[in-house]
Amino acid sequence: MTAAETAGTTDMTGTAVTRPLAGLRVVDLGQYIAAPGAGQNLADLGADVIKVEPPAGDQARGIGPLGQAMVRANNRGKRSLAVDLRTGAGRQVVDDLVDSADVLLHNFRHGVSARLGLDPDTVLARRPGLVYGFVTGFGTRGPSAYRVGLDVAAQAEFAVMDLTGEADGDPQRVGFTVADVLAAQALTSGVLAALLHRATTGRGEVVETSLMEAVVHAQAATWAEYGLSGAVPRRRGHGQALAAPAADLVRTRDGGALVLSAYTADKFAALCSLIGQPELADDPRFATNAARVAHRPQLLEVLHSTLGGLDRPQALERLRSAGIVCGAVRRFDEVVGDADVLASGLIADCRGAHAAYTAPTTPFSLGGRRPTSSPPAPEVGEHTGPVLAELGRSEADIRALTEGGVVVRADAGTAVPKEEPT
């Protein structure tokens, strides 16, 4: 069993955690987030994930702290094989690796896999039991199939930015790479479904998704809203368009802020009682959800004049005691030490010879448990020698590949050149 299969297999109590994909090998040819994020999910579930990088490494490694954060977050516990796919010997190494694998992942621009001889038809003809998963920007069937796809383009072109921000302000991107993350989750789901299908049929499958598909799917309720009403959804900042109060923001006396939702009849009545104005539940301006939506500015004036006169902890305590859905608007540094986050075991301790940091692990537990430790992201080519040895290459062969520049062995002290992202 490899280090990737055994590492991080205990929970917060030291109890062994069953990892359902232990024994499976995943070849991850991805860069940046979308495909590596799916590989990370499979690694957390126990798969031996081998990250195949060019000699200069994943392009994210060359773009400073932002790129290093991407690498650390999406490559924990993987093994790194650094190989030059532009050479025949390098392609043969990857072919041999794929022939030993259960899953192949990539996020090449459409057409690149065919040029490398790693397209689905070619690979599955040789390895029919393989699950082949990939992400593109805009799918492979439409006029944008060959466009470069990045997170911000998907947010812009598929209405995420148009729906984000103040009603009278500019469109805004979501504050993290939401399209990439959603695509990684979509690819993970498809790969797991394909592995289940393979378990019953013995046949591999091609799993395809895109940033476009991921963000459109995530807006299913908005899509249905548009279909039902015929009105184009518009950004409005705080608050939901068809319910009130719903996701509305209230600033408190101490400079904090909170959001609350109380749009059902019973919850709105409870809110009115809480703020000492029970008669508002029967006020014609607020007696129904439709009326509250129509008179939202007046409703918010009432909430700001009552709840806004309290400190945030006091307001939250009163709302929670009345059963009102609410939440403090918190900064990232407040979330890091959150007692519920820490108690969940969600944050894994990632330690190794080259790095030590924390990062979120699987967003679910199995049997009430999940791994709470993980090897950190590997250095470029850190595991090239051992992986090649597992493929049956002799030490002389490995040395020849290294000296010929086909592979990079970080364990041999090979210098890694920098490469600008494309």
Tab-separated table of C-alpha atoms in Angstrom, residues 8-397:
chain	number	residue	atom	x	y	z
A	8	GLY	CA	-4.388	10.684	7.063
A	9	THR	CA	-6.517	7.663	7.903
A	10	THR	CA	-7.396	8.549	11.485
A	11	ASP	CA	-9.973	10.971	12.813
A	12	MET	CA	-9.764	13.413	15.724
A	13	THR	CA	-9.957	10.559	18.241
A	14	GLY	CA	-7.272	8.487	16.528
A	15	THR	CA	-9.834	6.012	15.182
A	16	ALA	CA	-9.052	4.460	11.800
A	17	VAL	CA	-11.084	5.980	8.976
A	18	THR	CA	-12.236	3.772	6.133
A	19	ARG	CA	-11.347	5.410	2.820
A	20	PRO	CA	-13.552	3.919	0.105
A	21	LEU	CA	-11.231	4.546	-2.864
A	22	ALA	CA	-8.117	3.006	-1.308
A	23	GLY	CA	-6.383	0.814	-3.878
A	24	LEU	CA	-7.498	2.874	-6.880
A	25	ARG	CA	-4.963	4.848	-8.922
A	26	VAL	CA	-5.808	8.237	-10.415
A	27	VAL	CA	-3.637	9.982	-12.997
A	28	ASP	CA	-4.167	13.729	-12.649
A	29	LEU	CA	-2.949	15.742	-15.641
A	30	GLY	CA	-4.768	18.863	-14.501
A	31	GLN	CA	-3.468	22.323	-13.698
A	32	TYR	CA	-4.788	25.186	-11.579
A	33	ILE	CA	-8.105	24.197	-9.895
A	34	ALA	CA	-10.904	22.443	-11.808
A	35	ALA	CA	-9.306	19.054	-12.558
A	36	PRO	CA	-6.833	19.092	-9.624
A	37	GLY	CA	-9.745	19.893	-7.304
A	38	ALA	CA	-11.505	16.710	-8.442
A	39	GLY	CA	-8.260	14.799	-7.973
A	40	GLN	CA	-8.022	16.232	-4.469
A	41	ASN	CA	-11.488	14.932	-3.642
A	42	LEU	CA	-10.525	11.456	-4.845
A	43	ALA	CA	-7.275	11.601	-2.857
A	44	ASP	CA	-9.211	12.487	0.296
A	45	LEU	CA	-11.341	9.405	-0.357
A	46	GLY	CA	-8.231	7.230	-0.404
A	47	ALA	CA	-7.164	7.024	-4.042
A	48	ASP	CA	-3.479	7.074	-4.950
A	49	VAL	CA	-3.461	10.251	-7.040
A	50	ILE	CA	-0.394	10.843	-9.187
A	51	LYS	CA	-0.095	14.453	-10.309
A	52	VAL	CA	1.607	14.545	-13.707
A	53	GLU	CA	3.327	17.902	-14.193
A	54	PRO	CA	5.503	19.434	-16.908
A	55	PRO	CA	9.154	19.934	-15.936
A	56	ALA	CA	8.370	23.479	-14.778
A	57	GLY	CA	5.445	22.198	-12.742
A	58	ASP	CA	1.745	23.014	-12.705
A	59	GLN	CA	1.453	26.492	-14.233
A	60	ALA	CA	-0.097	27.695	-10.972
A	61	ARG	CA	3.294	27.219	-9.302
A	62	GLY	CA	4.670	30.124	-11.359
A	63	ILE	CA	2.203	32.865	-10.410
A	64	GLY	CA	3.249	33.746	-6.892
A	65	PRO	CA	1.264	33.408	-3.650
A	66	LEU	CA	-2.088	32.994	-5.426
A	67	GLY	CA	-0.775	30.065	-7.435
A	68	GLN	CA	0.938	28.510	-4.434
A	69	ALA	CA	-2.367	28.679	-2.567
A	70	MET	CA	-4.050	26.857	-5.472
A	71	VAL	CA	-1.392	24.157	-5.414
A	72	ARG	CA	-1.553	23.676	-1.662
A	73	ALA	CA	-5.331	23.554	-1.548
A	74	ASN	CA	-5.876	21.167	-4.472
A	75	ASN	CA	-2.962	18.729	-4.360
A	76	ARG	CA	-2.663	17.506	-0.774
A	77	GLY	CA	-1.495	13.933	-0.438
A	78	LYS	CA	-0.850	13.459	-4.147
A	79	ARG	CA	2.392	12.194	-5.636
A	80	SER	CA	4.141	14.291	-8.277
A	81	LEU	CA	5.644	12.894	-11.477
A	82	ALA	CA	7.337	15.575	-13.578
A	83	VAL	CA	7.602	14.608	-17.255
A	84	ASP	CA	7.942	16.355	-20.613
A	85	LEU	CA	4.954	15.279	-22.720
A	86	ARG	CA	6.469	16.958	-25.764
A	87	THR	CA	8.903	14.071	-26.098
A	88	GLY	CA	8.157	10.565	-27.299
A	89	ALA	CA	9.798	9.078	-24.215
A	90	GLY	CA	7.723	11.327	-21.992
A	91	ARG	CA	4.484	10.318	-23.679
A	92	GLN	CA	5.464	6.668	-23.279
A	93	VAL	CA	5.957	7.185	-19.548
A	94	VAL	CA	2.473	8.680	-19.277
A	95	ASP	CA	0.985	5.936	-21.470
A	96	ASP	CA	2.467	3.340	-19.130
A	97	LEU	CA	1.114	5.211	-16.129
A	98	VAL	CA	-2.371	5.489	-17.635
A	99	ASP	CA	-2.320	1.768	-18.390
A	100	SER	CA	-1.900	1.177	-14.642
A	101	ALA	CA	-4.669	3.574	-13.639
A	102	ASP	CA	-8.364	3.424	-12.839
A	103	VAL	CA	-9.101	7.123	-13.490
A	104	LEU	CA	-7.581	9.794	-15.741
A	105	LEU	CA	-8.315	13.489	-15.141
A	106	HIS	CA	-7.382	16.616	-17.101
A	107	ASN	CA	-8.522	20.127	-17.963
A	108	PHE	CA	-6.679	20.590	-21.250
A	109	ARG	CA	-8.130	23.034	-23.713
A	110	HIS	CA	-10.294	21.115	-26.207
A	111	GLY	CA	-8.099	19.526	-28.869
A	112	VAL	CA	-4.902	19.332	-26.801
A	113	SER	CA	-5.526	15.781	-25.585
A	114	ALA	CA	-5.849	14.585	-29.197
A	115	ARG	CA	-2.530	16.207	-30.130
A	116	LEU	CA	-0.911	14.381	-27.217
A	117	GLY	CA	-2.508	11.044	-28.100
A	118	LEU	CA	-4.445	11.158	-24.832
A	119	ASP	CA	-7.964	11.722	-26.186
A	120	PRO	CA	-10.765	9.476	-24.928
A	121	ASP	CA	-11.013	7.303	-28.040
A	122	THR	CA	-7.293	6.557	-28.099
A	123	VAL	CA	-6.957	5.924	-24.390
A	124	LEU	CA	-10.109	3.839	-23.944
A	125	ALA	CA	-9.248	1.688	-26.957
A	126	ARG	CA	-6.143	0.659	-25.047
A	127	ARG	CA	-7.617	0.756	-21.533
A	128	PRO	CA	-11.381	0.012	-21.822
A	129	GLY	CA	-11.931	-0.137	-18.063
A	130	LEU	CA	-10.633	3.385	-17.470
A	131	VAL	CA	-12.820	6.201	-16.150
A	132	TYR	CA	-11.783	9.215	-18.212
A	133	GLY	CA	-12.824	12.575	-16.755
A	134	PHE	CA	-12.149	16.060	-18.049
A	135	VAL	CA	-13.178	19.713	-17.739
A	136	THR	CA	-13.264	22.380	-20.443
A	137	GLY	CA	-14.335	25.994	-20.354
A	138	PHE	CA	-17.415	25.910	-22.562
A	139	GLY	CA	-18.022	22.283	-23.507
A	140	THR	CA	-16.844	20.491	-26.644
A	141	ARG	CA	-19.902	20.710	-28.901
A	142	GLY	CA	-20.659	24.404	-29.390
A	143	PRO	CA	-18.987	27.324	-31.153
A	144	SER	CA	-16.856	28.149	-28.087
A	145	ALA	CA	-15.385	24.649	-27.812
A	146	TYR	CA	-11.820	25.769	-28.537
A	147	ARG	CA	-11.818	28.932	-26.433
A	148	VAL	CA	-9.615	29.267	-23.387
A	149	GLY	CA	-11.870	28.914	-20.356
A	150	LEU	CA	-11.116	30.588	-17.027
A	151	ASP	CA	-13.276	31.032	-13.948
A	152	VAL	CA	-13.944	34.724	-14.440
A	153	ALA	CA	-15.068	34.222	-18.051
A	154	ALA	CA	-17.634	31.649	-16.928
A	155	GLN	CA	-18.850	33.922	-14.141
A	156	ALA	CA	-19.222	36.770	-16.635
A	157	GLU	CA	-20.840	34.944	-19.531
A	158	PHE	CA	-23.322	32.792	-17.626
A	159	ALA	CA	-24.969	35.468	-15.456
A	160	VAL	CA	-23.115	34.949	-12.173
A	161	MET	CA	-21.557	38.410	-12.281
A	162	ASP	CA	-24.736	40.038	-13.549
A	163	LEU	CA	-26.595	38.707	-10.501
A	164	THR	CA	-23.878	39.695	-8.015
A	165	GLY	CA	-23.514	43.191	-6.574
A	166	GLU	CA	-25.696	46.166	-5.731
A	167	ALA	CA	-28.648	46.943	-7.976
A	168	ASP	CA	-27.213	50.301	-9.031
A	169	GLY	CA	-23.580	49.188	-9.060
A	170	ASP	CA	-21.289	47.306	-11.396
A	171	PRO	CA	-21.540	43.534	-11.821
A	172	GLN	CA	-19.144	41.730	-9.463
A	173	ARG	CA	-17.368	38.396	-9.498
A	174	VAL	CA	-18.024	36.054	-6.604
A	175	GLY	CA	-15.209	36.418	-4.085
A	176	PHE	CA	-13.628	33.049	-4.837
A	177	THR	CA	-13.204	30.899	-7.951
A	178	VAL	CA	-16.731	29.567	-7.795
A	179	ALA	CA	-16.889	28.238	-11.387
A	180	ASP	CA	-13.677	26.257	-10.937
A	181	VAL	CA	-14.822	24.825	-7.618
A	182	LEU	CA	-18.257	23.886	-8.932
A	183	ALA	CA	-16.672	22.208	-11.967
A	184	ALA	CA	-14.347	20.221	-9.683
A	185	GLN	CA	-17.334	19.013	-7.674
A	186	ALA	CA	-19.275	18.148	-10.834
A	187	LEU	CA	-16.341	16.168	-12.197
A	188	THR	CA	-15.956	14.348	-8.888
A	189	SER	CA	-19.618	13.343	-8.892
A	190	GLY	CA	-19.402	12.090	-12.466
A	191	VAL	CA	-16.245	10.083	-11.799
A	192	LEU	CA	-17.754	8.433	-8.720
A	193	ALA	CA	-20.871	7.523	-10.722
A	194	ALA	CA	-18.688	6.084	-13.482
A	195	LEU	CA	-16.685	4.042	-10.975
A	196	LEU	CA	-19.929	2.587	-9.620
A	197	HIS	CA	-21.007	1.791	-13.184
A	198	ARG	CA	-17.657	0.123	-13.822
A	199	ALA	CA	-18.028	-1.978	-10.683
A	200	THR	CA	-21.180	-3.550	-12.118
A	201	THR	CA	-20.277	-3.698	-15.831
A	202	GLY	CA	-16.482	-3.739	-15.974
A	203	ARG	CA	-16.589	-0.974	-18.554
A	204	GLY	CA	-14.984	2.441	-18.311
A	205	GLU	CA	-16.730	5.679	-19.164
A	206	VAL	CA	-16.019	9.221	-20.329
A	207	VAL	CA	-17.075	11.910	-17.842
A	208	GLU	CA	-17.178	15.405	-19.321
A	209	THR	CA	-18.127	18.692	-17.715
A	210	SER	CA	-17.265	22.364	-18.139
A	211	LEU	CA	-17.177	25.616	-16.228
A	212	MET	CA	-20.257	26.615	-18.232
A	213	GLU	CA	-22.252	23.537	-17.235
A	214	ALA	CA	-21.243	23.810	-13.606
A	215	VAL	CA	-22.339	27.432	-13.118
A	216	VAL	CA	-25.537	27.099	-15.144
A	217	HIS	CA	-26.510	24.009	-13.139
A	218	ALA	CA	-25.797	25.838	-9.876
A	219	GLN	CA	-28.348	28.485	-10.848
A	220	ALA	CA	-31.183	25.977	-11.305
A	221	ALA	CA	-33.582	27.842	-9.017
A	222	THR	CA	-32.898	31.144	-10.789
A	223	TRP	CA	-33.394	29.389	-14.126
A	224	ALA	CA	-36.778	28.116	-12.905
A	225	GLU	CA	-37.673	31.557	-11.554
A	226	TYR	CA	-37.046	33.063	-14.986
A	227	GLY	CA	-39.102	30.345	-16.644
A	228	LEU	CA	-42.024	30.886	-14.304
A	229	SER	CA	-42.105	34.674	-14.268
A	230	GLY	CA	-40.610	35.615	-17.637
A	231	ALA	CA	-38.833	38.480	-15.845
A	232	VAL	CA	-35.075	38.653	-16.248
A	233	PRO	CA	-33.506	38.162	-12.797
A	234	ARG	CA	-31.575	41.245	-11.700
A	235	ARG	CA	-28.915	41.782	-9.084
A	236	ARG	CA	-30.185	43.530	-6.016
A	237	GLY	CA	-27.345	43.276	-3.540
A	238	HIS	CA	-28.833	42.041	-0.303
A	239	GLY	CA	-32.186	40.338	-0.187
A	240	GLN	CA	-33.926	37.789	-2.362
A	241	ALA	CA	-36.073	39.125	-5.160
A	242	LEU	CA	-39.258	37.170	-4.418
A	243	ALA	CA	-39.284	36.983	-0.618
A	244	ALA	CA	-38.953	39.441	2.289
A	245	PRO	CA	-37.340	39.675	4.662
A	246	ALA	CA	-35.002	37.139	3.079
A	247	ALA	CA	-31.196	37.379	3.105
A	248	ASP	CA	-31.588	41.028	4.094
A	249	LEU	CA	-28.704	42.795	5.816
A	250	VAL	CA	-28.932	44.825	9.000
A	251	ARG	CA	-26.026	46.850	10.382
A	252	THR	CA	-25.750	46.901	14.149
A	253	ARG	CA	-24.716	49.536	16.683
A	254	ASP	CA	-21.217	48.137	17.205
A	255	GLY	CA	-20.313	48.374	13.510
A	256	GLY	CA	-21.121	44.760	12.738
A	257	ALA	CA	-23.643	43.333	10.332
A	258	LEU	CA	-26.022	40.399	10.203
A	259	VAL	CA	-28.409	38.836	7.729
A	260	LEU	CA	-31.816	37.381	8.488
A	261	SER	CA	-34.689	35.593	6.784
A	262	ALA	CA	-38.242	35.507	8.144
A	263	TYR	CA	-40.568	35.435	5.148
A	264	THR	CA	-43.093	32.771	6.180
A	265	ALA	CA	-46.180	34.035	8.025
A	266	ASP	CA	-45.254	32.473	11.367
A	267	LYS	CA	-41.613	33.563	11.262
A	268	PHE	CA	-42.533	37.116	10.279
A	269	ALA	CA	-45.020	37.279	13.146
A	270	ALA	CA	-42.289	36.041	15.506
A	271	LEU	CA	-39.928	38.718	14.169
A	272	CYS	CA	-42.535	41.435	14.700
A	273	SER	CA	-43.045	40.311	18.293
A	274	LEU	CA	-39.291	40.178	18.884
A	275	ILE	CA	-38.798	43.813	17.837
A	276	GLY	CA	-41.749	44.876	19.988
A	277	GLN	CA	-44.108	45.700	17.117
A	278	PRO	CA	-46.489	42.699	16.798
A	279	GLU	CA	-49.045	44.869	14.990
A	280	LEU	CA	-46.791	44.962	11.897
A	281	ALA	CA	-47.815	41.396	11.052
A	282	ASP	CA	-51.271	42.751	10.185
A	283	ASP	CA	-50.112	45.998	8.583
A	284	PRO	CA	-51.342	45.941	4.944
A	285	ARG	CA	-47.820	46.838	3.776
A	286	PHE	CA	-46.396	43.728	5.403
A	287	ALA	CA	-49.272	41.276	5.882
A	288	THR	CA	-48.245	39.022	2.979
A	289	ASN	CA	-44.946	38.078	1.428
A	290	ALA	CA	-45.888	39.869	-1.802
A	291	ALA	CA	-46.708	43.036	0.153
A	292	ARG	CA	-43.405	42.851	2.043
A	293	VAL	CA	-41.488	42.485	-1.231
A	294	ALA	CA	-43.295	45.521	-2.620
A	295	HIS	CA	-42.557	47.539	0.540
A	296	ARG	CA	-39.088	46.194	1.307
A	297	PRO	CA	-37.497	49.666	1.848
A	298	GLN	CA	-40.068	50.513	4.527
A	299	LEU	CA	-39.618	47.094	6.139
A	300	LEU	CA	-35.852	47.529	6.238
A	301	GLU	CA	-36.268	50.936	7.870
A	302	VAL	CA	-38.148	49.245	10.706
A	303	LEU	CA	-35.524	46.511	11.090
A	304	HIS	CA	-32.663	48.994	11.096
A	305	SER	CA	-34.360	51.223	13.660
A	306	THR	CA	-34.927	48.285	16.033
A	307	LEU	CA	-32.298	45.578	15.556
A	308	GLY	CA	-29.781	48.151	14.348
A	309	GLY	CA	-29.867	49.760	17.774
A	310	LEU	CA	-28.383	46.637	19.361
A	311	ASP	CA	-24.851	45.248	19.356
A	312	ARG	CA	-24.472	42.342	16.954
A	313	PRO	CA	-24.153	39.564	19.589
A	314	GLN	CA	-27.262	40.850	21.377
A	315	ALA	CA	-29.290	41.050	18.149
A	316	LEU	CA	-28.216	37.571	17.075
A	317	GLU	CA	-29.080	36.070	20.432
A	318	ARG	CA	-32.598	37.547	20.329
A	319	LEU	CA	-33.177	36.389	16.752
A	320	ARG	CA	-31.945	32.864	17.477
A	321	SER	CA	-34.023	32.573	20.620
A	322	ALA	CA	-37.098	33.402	18.518
A	323	GLY	CA	-36.213	30.768	15.930
A	324	ILE	CA	-35.371	33.325	13.242
A	325	VAL	CA	-32.800	32.284	10.628
A	326	CYS	CA	-29.874	34.678	10.952
A	327	GLY	CA	-26.127	34.865	10.642
A	328	ALA	CA	-23.317	37.207	11.538
A	329	VAL	CA	-21.443	38.660	8.567
A	330	ARG	CA	-17.884	37.654	9.484
A	331	ARG	CA	-14.399	38.147	8.111
A	332	PHE	CA	-12.211	35.242	7.096
A	333	ASP	CA	-10.051	35.559	10.214
A	334	GLU	CA	-13.184	35.136	12.329
A	335	VAL	CA	-14.147	31.952	10.484
A	336	VAL	CA	-10.724	30.334	10.865
A	337	GLY	CA	-11.179	29.955	14.614
A	338	ASP	CA	-14.913	29.170	14.536
A	339	ALA	CA	-15.804	26.609	17.200
A	340	ASP	CA	-18.248	24.740	14.956
A	341	VAL	CA	-15.728	24.497	12.114
A	342	LEU	CA	-13.069	23.192	14.480
A	343	ALA	CA	-15.429	20.742	16.178
A	344	SER	CA	-16.453	19.277	12.827
A	345	GLY	CA	-12.942	18.061	12.064
A	346	LEU	CA	-13.202	19.748	8.673
A	347	ILE	CA	-9.758	21.353	8.876
A	348	ALA	CA	-6.918	18.934	8.167
A	349	ASP	CA	-3.373	19.291	9.419
A	350	CYS	CA	-1.020	19.037	6.429
A	351	ARG	CA	2.583	18.383	7.387
A	352	GLY	CA	5.602	17.132	5.498
A	353	ALA	CA	9.276	17.740	4.896
A	354	HIS	CA	8.637	20.805	2.706
A	355	ALA	CA	5.541	22.433	4.194
A	356	ALA	CA	3.141	22.616	7.124
A	357	TYR	CA	-0.284	24.227	6.850
A	358	THR	CA	-3.984	23.575	7.384
A	359	ALA	CA	-6.661	23.115	4.731
A	360	PRO	CA	-10.283	21.950	4.525
A	361	THR	CA	-10.709	18.248	3.828
A	362	THR	CA	-13.856	16.437	2.620
A	363	PRO	CA	-17.061	18.462	3.158
A	364	PHE	CA	-18.779	15.330	4.463
A	365	SER	CA	-18.023	12.555	6.921
A	366	LEU	CA	-18.520	8.812	6.529
A	367	GLY	CA	-19.872	7.063	9.596
A	368	GLY	CA	-19.335	10.273	11.523
A	369	ARG	CA	-15.601	10.304	10.736
A	370	ARG	CA	-13.248	11.895	8.238
A	371	PRO	CA	-9.461	12.193	7.880
A	372	THR	CA	-8.043	15.071	9.892
A	373	SER	CA	-4.478	14.900	8.627
A	374	SER	CA	-3.022	14.887	5.146
A	375	PRO	CA	0.390	15.046	3.505
A	376	PRO	CA	0.921	18.498	1.982
A	377	ALA	CA	1.015	19.171	-1.738
A	378	PRO	CA	4.147	17.608	-3.277
A	379	GLU	CA	7.136	19.401	-4.708
A	380	VAL	CA	7.497	19.243	-8.499
A	381	GLY	CA	8.676	15.751	-9.422
A	382	GLU	CA	8.976	14.717	-5.785
A	383	HIS	CA	7.832	11.154	-6.490
A	384	THR	CA	9.108	10.701	-10.038
A	385	GLY	CA	11.643	8.023	-9.140
A	386	PRO	CA	9.320	5.829	-7.057
A	387	VAL	CA	6.476	6.104	-9.592
A	388	LEU	CA	8.741	5.130	-12.477
A	389	ALA	CA	10.044	2.211	-10.425
A	390	GLU	CA	6.453	1.057	-9.858
A	391	LEU	CA	6.029	1.101	-13.641
A	392	GLY	CA	8.916	-1.330	-13.966
A	393	ARG	CA	11.606	1.139	-15.030
A	394	SER	CA	15.113	0.236	-13.914
A	395	GLU	CA	17.343	2.691	-12.097
A	396	ALA	CA	19.446	2.978	-15.243
A	397	ASP	CA	16.340	3.831	-17.285
